[in-house]
Short mmCIF file of C-alpha atoms in Angstrom, two decimals:
data_model
loop_
_atom_site.label_atom_id
_atom_site.label_comp_id
_atom_site.label_asym_id
_atom_site.label_seq_id
_atom_site.Cartn_x
_atom_site.Cartn_y
_atom_site.Cartn_z
CA MET A 17 -41.53 79.29 -36.81
CA LEU A 18 -38.69 76.95 -37.02
CA HIS A 19 -38.05 74.84 -33.40
CA TYR A 20 -35.36 72.36 -32.75
CA GLY A 21 -34.11 69.43 -30.63
CA LEU A 22 -30.44 68.79 -30.36
CA VAL A 23 -29.70 65.44 -29.63
CA LEU A 24 -25.88 64.85 -28.37
CA GLU A 25 -23.96 61.86 -28.82
CA GLN A 26 -24.01 61.07 -25.14
CA SER A 27 -27.96 61.22 -24.99
CA ARG A 28 -30.15 58.35 -24.38
CA LYS A 29 -31.89 59.00 -27.60
CA ALA A 30 -28.88 59.38 -29.71
CA LYS A 31 -28.85 55.57 -31.06
CA SER A 32 -32.58 55.83 -31.27
CA VAL A 33 -31.93 59.14 -33.83
CA ARG A 34 -29.34 57.68 -35.56
CA HIS A 35 -31.30 54.93 -36.30
CA LEU A 36 -33.86 57.19 -37.57
CA TYR A 37 -31.06 59.08 -39.51
CA GLU A 38 -29.89 55.91 -41.14
CA HIS A 39 -33.41 54.51 -42.19
CA LEU A 40 -34.03 58.08 -44.10
CA GLN A 41 -31.01 57.82 -45.89
CA HIS A 42 -31.97 54.64 -47.62
CA LYS A 43 -35.64 55.83 -47.83
CA VAL A 44 -35.57 59.41 -49.19
CA ASN A 45 -33.99 59.99 -52.51
CA ARG A 46 -30.81 62.15 -52.38
CA ARG A 47 -31.89 65.19 -54.37
CA GLU A 48 -34.10 66.09 -51.50
CA TRP A 49 -32.03 66.41 -49.08
CA ILE A 50 -31.30 69.90 -47.51
CA PRO A 51 -27.41 70.68 -47.48
CA SER A 52 -26.64 72.69 -44.32
CA ILE A 53 -29.23 74.83 -41.51
CA GLN A 54 -28.11 76.70 -39.09
CA ILE A 55 -30.82 77.86 -35.87
CA ASP A 56 -29.40 80.19 -33.41
CA ASN A 57 -25.70 79.03 -32.93
CA VAL A 58 -26.51 75.20 -33.77
CA SER A 59 -26.14 73.83 -37.40
CA GLY A 60 -26.80 70.86 -39.13
CA GLU A 61 -25.71 69.42 -42.42
CA ASN A 62 -27.41 66.84 -44.84
CA GLY A 63 -30.99 67.32 -43.31
CA ILE A 64 -33.71 65.21 -44.66
CA ARG A 65 -36.94 65.90 -44.45
CA VAL A 66 -39.10 63.17 -42.31
CA PRO A 67 -41.83 61.81 -45.19
CA ALA A 68 -45.55 62.08 -43.35
CA PRO A 69 -45.62 58.30 -43.71
CA GLU A 70 -42.95 57.91 -41.46
CA ARG A 71 -43.32 60.77 -38.85
CA TYR A 72 -44.69 57.85 -36.15
CA ARG A 73 -41.05 57.33 -36.17
CA VAL A 74 -40.03 60.76 -34.53
CA LEU A 75 -42.88 60.81 -32.29
CA ASN A 76 -42.03 57.55 -31.22
CA LEU A 77 -38.49 58.78 -29.96
CA ARG A 78 -40.24 60.33 -26.71
CA LEU A 79 -38.00 63.39 -26.82
CA LEU A 80 -40.22 64.80 -23.49
CA ASP A 81 -38.12 62.05 -21.82
CA GLU A 82 -35.17 64.04 -22.35
CA HIS A 83 -36.56 67.90 -21.42
CA LEU A 84 -34.57 67.80 -18.28
CA SER A 85 -31.09 66.15 -19.77
CA PRO A 86 -27.97 68.18 -20.08
CA TYR A 87 -27.84 66.14 -23.67
CA PHE A 88 -30.82 67.60 -25.06
CA LYS A 89 -31.04 71.06 -26.42
CA THR A 90 -34.02 73.12 -27.57
CA ASN A 91 -36.51 75.58 -27.59
CA LEU A 92 -39.35 73.89 -27.12
CA ASN A 93 -41.23 74.38 -24.35
CA LEU A 94 -42.76 70.95 -22.09
CA PHE A 95 -46.45 71.81 -23.83
CA GLN A 96 -45.33 72.12 -27.27
CA MET A 97 -42.86 68.73 -26.72
CA HIS A 98 -46.32 67.10 -25.69
CA MET A 99 -47.97 68.56 -28.87
CA LEU A 100 -45.89 67.29 -31.69
CA ASP A 101 -48.00 65.18 -33.61
CA ASP A 102 -48.00 63.76 -37.59
CA ARG A 103 -49.01 67.05 -39.15
CA VAL A 104 -45.77 68.77 -37.63
CA ASP A 105 -43.17 69.05 -40.32
CA VAL A 106 -39.68 67.55 -39.17
CA TRP A 107 -36.46 67.68 -40.81
CA VAL A 108 -33.20 65.34 -39.04
CA TYR A 109 -29.51 66.64 -39.44
CA LYS A 110 -26.13 65.40 -39.16
CA ALA A 111 -24.72 68.12 -36.34
CA HIS A 112 -21.34 68.42 -34.73
CA ARG A 113 -21.77 66.26 -31.72
CA GLY A 114 -25.00 65.20 -31.98
CA TRP A 115 -28.40 64.77 -34.17
CA LEU A 116 -30.47 68.06 -35.11
CA LEU A 117 -34.31 67.64 -35.15
CA VAL A 118 -36.20 70.82 -36.71
CA PHE A 119 -39.92 71.10 -36.37
CA GLU A 120 -42.23 73.38 -38.10
CA ASP A 121 -45.82 74.36 -37.42
CA VAL A 122 -45.55 73.23 -33.94
CA PRO A 123 -48.52 75.18 -31.52
CA SER A 124 -47.48 77.62 -29.24
CA GLY A 125 -49.98 77.14 -26.78
CA PRO A 126 -53.41 75.40 -26.45
CA LYS A 127 -56.11 76.21 -28.49
CA PRO A 128 -59.21 77.56 -26.86
CA PHE A 129 -62.18 75.25 -26.58
CA GLY A 130 -65.39 75.16 -24.82
CA GLN A 131 -68.02 78.03 -24.68
CA ASN A 132 -66.34 81.54 -24.58
CA GLY A 133 -63.43 79.83 -25.11
CA PHE A 134 -62.20 78.19 -21.84
CA ASP A 135 -63.43 74.92 -20.24
CA THR A 136 -66.46 75.64 -17.53
CA ARG A 137 -65.87 72.67 -15.53
#
């Protein structure tokens, strides 16, 4: 399932995402770009897949700081935003009024642990 985060131009994180996008434009071959995507009512153009060695740049954005901001739209819940790590596939798109980050393979909930699938503490 695809999850997304739309960072609008008025957001505090917009400048950081723009720098990430510009950095990836120079790093990733243009043939590997994705022309466009439509998720819910959000569309993005010129998508760039974030290579595995560069995913720390997305994690360092700390998007969960913006989870209550009116300038950040997402279909991720706060738990899922905390669970973003370098195993999650990420694409960055230029959107109409901001930047669209698309995440794939985000866990939907915590994995059971401990005896019988729960912690007994």
